[in-house]
Coordinates of C-alpha atoms in Angstrom, one line a residue:
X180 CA -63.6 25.0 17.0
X181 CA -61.6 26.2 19.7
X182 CA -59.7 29.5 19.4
X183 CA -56.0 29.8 21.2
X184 CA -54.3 32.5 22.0
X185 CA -50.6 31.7 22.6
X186 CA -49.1 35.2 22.7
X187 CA -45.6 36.6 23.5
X188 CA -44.4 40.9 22.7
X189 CA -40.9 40.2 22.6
X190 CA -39.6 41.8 19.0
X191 CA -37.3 44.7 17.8
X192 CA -40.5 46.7 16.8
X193 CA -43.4 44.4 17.5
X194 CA -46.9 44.6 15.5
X195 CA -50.1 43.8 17.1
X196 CA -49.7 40.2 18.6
X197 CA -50.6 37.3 16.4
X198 CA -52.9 35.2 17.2
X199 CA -52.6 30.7 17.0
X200 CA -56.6 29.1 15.6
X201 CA -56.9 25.3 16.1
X202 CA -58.9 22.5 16.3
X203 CA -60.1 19.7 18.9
X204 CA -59.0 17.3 17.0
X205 CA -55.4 18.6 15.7
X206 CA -53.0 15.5 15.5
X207 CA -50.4 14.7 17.3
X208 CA -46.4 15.0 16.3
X209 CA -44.5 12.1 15.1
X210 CA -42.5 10.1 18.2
X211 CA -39.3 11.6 19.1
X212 CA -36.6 10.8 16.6
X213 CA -38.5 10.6 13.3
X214 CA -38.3 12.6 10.3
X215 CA -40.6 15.7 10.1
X216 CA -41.6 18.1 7.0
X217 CA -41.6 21.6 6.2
X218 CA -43.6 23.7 3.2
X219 CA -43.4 27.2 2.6
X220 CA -46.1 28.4 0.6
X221 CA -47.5 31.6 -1.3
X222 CA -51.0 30.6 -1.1
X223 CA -51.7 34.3 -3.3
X224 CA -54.9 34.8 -0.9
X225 CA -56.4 31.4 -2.2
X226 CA -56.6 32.5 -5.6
X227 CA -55.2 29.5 -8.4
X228 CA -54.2 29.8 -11.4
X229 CA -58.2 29.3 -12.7
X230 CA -59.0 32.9 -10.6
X231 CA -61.0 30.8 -7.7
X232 CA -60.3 31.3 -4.1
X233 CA -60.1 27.6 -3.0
X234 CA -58.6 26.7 0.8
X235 CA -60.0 23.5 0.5
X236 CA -57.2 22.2 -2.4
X237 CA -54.5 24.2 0.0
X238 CA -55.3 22.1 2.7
X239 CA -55.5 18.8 0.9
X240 CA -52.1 20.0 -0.6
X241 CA -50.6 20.4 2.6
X242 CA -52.1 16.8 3.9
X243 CA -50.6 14.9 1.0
X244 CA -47.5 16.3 1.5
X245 CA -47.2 15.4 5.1
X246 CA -46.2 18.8 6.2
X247 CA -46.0 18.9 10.0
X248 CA -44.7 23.0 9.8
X249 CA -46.4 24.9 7.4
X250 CA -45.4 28.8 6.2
X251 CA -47.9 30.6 4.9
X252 CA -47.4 34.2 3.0
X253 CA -50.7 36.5 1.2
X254 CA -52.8 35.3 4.0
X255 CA -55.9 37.2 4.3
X256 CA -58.0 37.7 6.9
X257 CA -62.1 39.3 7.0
X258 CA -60.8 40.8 3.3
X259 CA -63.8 42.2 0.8
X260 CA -61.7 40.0 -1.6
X261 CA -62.1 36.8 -0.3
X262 CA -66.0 37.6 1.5
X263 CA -64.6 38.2 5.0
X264 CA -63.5 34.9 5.0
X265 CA -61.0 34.1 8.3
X266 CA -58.6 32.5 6.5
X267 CA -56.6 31.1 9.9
X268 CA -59.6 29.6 11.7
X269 CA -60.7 28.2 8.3
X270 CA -56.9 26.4 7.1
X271 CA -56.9 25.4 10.8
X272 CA -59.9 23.4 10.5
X273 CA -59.2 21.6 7.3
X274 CA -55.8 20.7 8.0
X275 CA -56.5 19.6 11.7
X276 CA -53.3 21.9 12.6
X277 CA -53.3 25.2 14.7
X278 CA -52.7 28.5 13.2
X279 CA -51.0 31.4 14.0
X280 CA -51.6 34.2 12.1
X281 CA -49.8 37.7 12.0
X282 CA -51.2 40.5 10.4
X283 CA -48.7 43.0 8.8
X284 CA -51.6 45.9 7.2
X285 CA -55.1 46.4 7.1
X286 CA -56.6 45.9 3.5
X287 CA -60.3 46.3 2.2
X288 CA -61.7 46.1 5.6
X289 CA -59.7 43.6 7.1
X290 CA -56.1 41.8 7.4
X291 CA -53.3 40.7 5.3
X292 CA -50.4 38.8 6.6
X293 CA -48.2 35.6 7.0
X294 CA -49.2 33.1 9.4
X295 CA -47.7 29.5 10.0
X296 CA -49.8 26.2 10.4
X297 CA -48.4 23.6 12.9
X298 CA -48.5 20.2 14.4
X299 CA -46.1 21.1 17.6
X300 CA -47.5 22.8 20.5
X301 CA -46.9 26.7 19.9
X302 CA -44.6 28.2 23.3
X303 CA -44.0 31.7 21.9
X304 CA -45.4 33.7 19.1
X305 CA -43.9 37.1 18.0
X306 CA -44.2 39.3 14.8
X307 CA -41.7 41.8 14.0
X308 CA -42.6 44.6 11.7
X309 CA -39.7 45.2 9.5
X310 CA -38.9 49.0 8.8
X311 CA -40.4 50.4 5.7
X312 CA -37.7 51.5 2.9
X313 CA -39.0 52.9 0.0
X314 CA -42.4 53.6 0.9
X315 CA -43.3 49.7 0.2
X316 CA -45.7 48.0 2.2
X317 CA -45.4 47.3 5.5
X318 CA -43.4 43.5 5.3
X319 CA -43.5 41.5 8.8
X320 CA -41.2 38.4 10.6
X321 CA -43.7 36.0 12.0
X322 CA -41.4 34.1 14.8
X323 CA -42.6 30.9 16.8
X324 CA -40.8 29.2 19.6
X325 CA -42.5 25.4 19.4
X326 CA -41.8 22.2 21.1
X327 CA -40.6 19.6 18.8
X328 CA -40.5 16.5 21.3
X329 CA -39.3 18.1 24.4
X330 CA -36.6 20.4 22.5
X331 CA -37.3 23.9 21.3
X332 CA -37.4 24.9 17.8
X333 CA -37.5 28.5 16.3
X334 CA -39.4 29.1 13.4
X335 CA -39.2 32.5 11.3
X336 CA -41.8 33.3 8.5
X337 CA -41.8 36.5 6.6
X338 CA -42.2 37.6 3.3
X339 CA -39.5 39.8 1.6
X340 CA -40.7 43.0 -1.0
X341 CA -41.4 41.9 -4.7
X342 CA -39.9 45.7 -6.4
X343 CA -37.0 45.2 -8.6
X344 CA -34.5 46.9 -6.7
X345 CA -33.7 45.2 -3.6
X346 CA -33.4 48.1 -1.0
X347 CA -36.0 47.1 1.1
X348 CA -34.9 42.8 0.6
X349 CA -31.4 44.3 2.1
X350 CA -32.8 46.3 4.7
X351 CA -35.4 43.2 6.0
X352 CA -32.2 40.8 5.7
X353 CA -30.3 42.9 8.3
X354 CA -32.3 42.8 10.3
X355 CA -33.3 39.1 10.2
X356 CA -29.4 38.7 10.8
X357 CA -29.5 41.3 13.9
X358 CA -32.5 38.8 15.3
X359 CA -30.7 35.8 14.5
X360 CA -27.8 37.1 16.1
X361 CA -29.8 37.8 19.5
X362 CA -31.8 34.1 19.2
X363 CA -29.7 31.8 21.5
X364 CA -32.3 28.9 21.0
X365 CA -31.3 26.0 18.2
X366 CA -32.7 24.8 15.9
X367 CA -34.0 27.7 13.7
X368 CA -35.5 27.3 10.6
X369 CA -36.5 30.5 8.4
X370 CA -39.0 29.6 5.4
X371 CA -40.3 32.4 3.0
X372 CA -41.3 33.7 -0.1
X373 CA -37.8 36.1 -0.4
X374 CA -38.2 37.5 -4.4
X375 CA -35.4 36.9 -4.7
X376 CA -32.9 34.4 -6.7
X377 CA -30.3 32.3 -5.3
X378 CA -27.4 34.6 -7.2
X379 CA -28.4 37.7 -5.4
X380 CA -26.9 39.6 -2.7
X381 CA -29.5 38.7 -0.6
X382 CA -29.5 35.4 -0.9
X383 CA -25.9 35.1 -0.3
X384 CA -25.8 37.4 2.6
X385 CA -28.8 34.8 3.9
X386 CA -26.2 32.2 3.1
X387 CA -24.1 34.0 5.8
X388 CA -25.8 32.9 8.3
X389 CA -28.3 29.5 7.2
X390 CA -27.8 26.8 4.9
X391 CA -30.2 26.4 1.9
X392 CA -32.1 23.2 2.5
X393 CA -32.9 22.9 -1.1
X394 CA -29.1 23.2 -2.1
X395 CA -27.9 20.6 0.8
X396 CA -30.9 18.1 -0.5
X397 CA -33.0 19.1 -3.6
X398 CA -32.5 17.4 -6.7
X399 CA -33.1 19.8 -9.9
X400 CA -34.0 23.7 -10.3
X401 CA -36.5 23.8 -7.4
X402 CA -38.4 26.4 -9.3
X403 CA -41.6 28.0 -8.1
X404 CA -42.6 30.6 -10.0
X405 CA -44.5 31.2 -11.9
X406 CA -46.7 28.1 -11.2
X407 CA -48.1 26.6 -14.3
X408 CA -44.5 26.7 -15.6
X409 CA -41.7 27.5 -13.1
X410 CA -38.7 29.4 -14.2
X411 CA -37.5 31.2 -11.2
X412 CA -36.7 30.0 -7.5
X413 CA -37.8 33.0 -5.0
X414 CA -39.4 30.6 -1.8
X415 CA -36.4 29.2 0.6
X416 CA -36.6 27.1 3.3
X417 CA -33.3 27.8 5.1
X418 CA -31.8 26.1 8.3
X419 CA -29.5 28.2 10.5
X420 CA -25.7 27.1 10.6
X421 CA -24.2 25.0 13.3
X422 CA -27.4 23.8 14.0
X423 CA -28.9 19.8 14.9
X424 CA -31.3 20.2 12.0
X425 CA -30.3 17.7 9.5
X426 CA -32.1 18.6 5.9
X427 CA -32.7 14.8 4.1
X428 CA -34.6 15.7 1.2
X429 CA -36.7 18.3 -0.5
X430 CA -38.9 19.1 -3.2
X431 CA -41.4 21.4 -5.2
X432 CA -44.9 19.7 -5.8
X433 CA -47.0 20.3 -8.6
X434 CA -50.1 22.8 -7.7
X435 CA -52.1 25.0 -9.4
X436 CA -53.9 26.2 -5.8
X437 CA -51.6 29.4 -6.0
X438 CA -50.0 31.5 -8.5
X439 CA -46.7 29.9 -6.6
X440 CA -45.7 26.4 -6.1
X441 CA -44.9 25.4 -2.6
X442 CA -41.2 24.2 -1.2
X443 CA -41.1 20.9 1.0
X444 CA -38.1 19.5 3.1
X445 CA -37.8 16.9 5.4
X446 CA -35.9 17.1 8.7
X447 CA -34.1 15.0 11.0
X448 CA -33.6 16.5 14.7
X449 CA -29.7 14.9 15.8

């Protein structure tokens, strides 16, 4: 196993610097011009819908699937929950795809956060603490600058607050839009779990600035939650406006790996 750090502080109020886990043998991205795929995924720390902690049915999840970019929420890290397990170096080595993990708070002895698995060589990785509203916990923007066949590509990961009002949703989507606004590098892609429904002012202030990929090529509700019988669609992959990303299809897979059921969409790079 061979541990990479590929680090960049450059956020509006930076937490402690991610850090990207591999492997020797991580495979190589599709040839310039192809189709590539994107999950986001509420893994719920491992934990399925039988109460057993199982990375091993993630990762074999996120192989069939084809997924090339991978966003990851409820990631823990050297938790008493999941017996100081490193989650990152462990996903990194089952998938054969490097890791980058950000930790947003310390919890039972060790760290809880998003983190993103990929197949394209990681340039720049950035998390942005979002400010707290509400006393809620603390809620973080993962942000990766990769090479996708000689091009750059931005890819934001975060996790928006579950509560029923949405203060702290409204807050974290401001300021997603003041980053946005400040990113001069296309394509951006932001993937999430965002607690959110499509209806909501939060989605439609998201809609603002991205275009859904599930509403530009999903067929159905795209439900994800909760898992063993969806009724609600809360995870987004969404693909910033006037962009060269071109969104072909998408879909939810079936999974009981996580009390959520992951979003896929495939890409095209004009």
């Amino acid at each position: 196993m061979t541990r990479l750090c590929k680090l960049v502080v450059a956020a509006l109020m930076a937490s402690p610097a991610p850090a990207a886990e591999t492997t020797d043998e991580a495979a190589k991205p599709a040839m310039k011009g192809h189709p590539f795929r994107v999950m986001t995924y509420n893994i719920h720390h491992g934990e399925g819908l039988d109460v057993k902690v199982d990375l091993a049915r993630i990762a074999d999840l996120i192989k069939r699937e084809g997924a090339d970019l991978v966003a990851l929420q409820e990631v823990d890290k050297g938790t008493e929950r999941t017996a100081r397990r490193d989650f990152p170096v462990e996903l990194a080595a089952l998938t054969g795809l490097t890791c980058v993990f950000s930790n947003n708070f310390s919890l039972q002895g060790g760290e809880y956060g998003n983190a993103v698995l990929t197949r394209f060589p990681v340039k720049q990785a950035t998390n942005t603490w979002f400010v707290k509203v509400n006393e809620t916990e603390q809620r973080g923007l993962l942000q990766l600058v990769l090479e996708v066949w000689g091009s750059e590509l931005v890819l934001l990961a975060t996790h928006l607050d579950h509560r029923s009002t949405d203060a702290a949703r409204w807050s974290n989507v401001c300021e997603i839009e003041a980053l946005l606004k400040a990113q001069r590098v296309k394509p951006i892609l932001l993937c999430g779990d965002f607690n959110d429904v499509p209806s909501s002012r939060v989605c439609r202030r998201l809609n603002e600035m991205f275009e859904d990929a599930w509403a530009l090529a999903g067929q159905g509700d795209g439900f994800t939650v909760p898992a063993e019988k969806p009724r609600r669609r809360i995870d987004y992959i969404w693909v910033a406006k006037g962009g060269p990303l071109v969104p072909l299809k998408a879909w939810v897979p079936e999974s009981q790996a996580s009390d959520h059921r992951p979003v896929v969409a495939e890409f095209r790079l004009r």
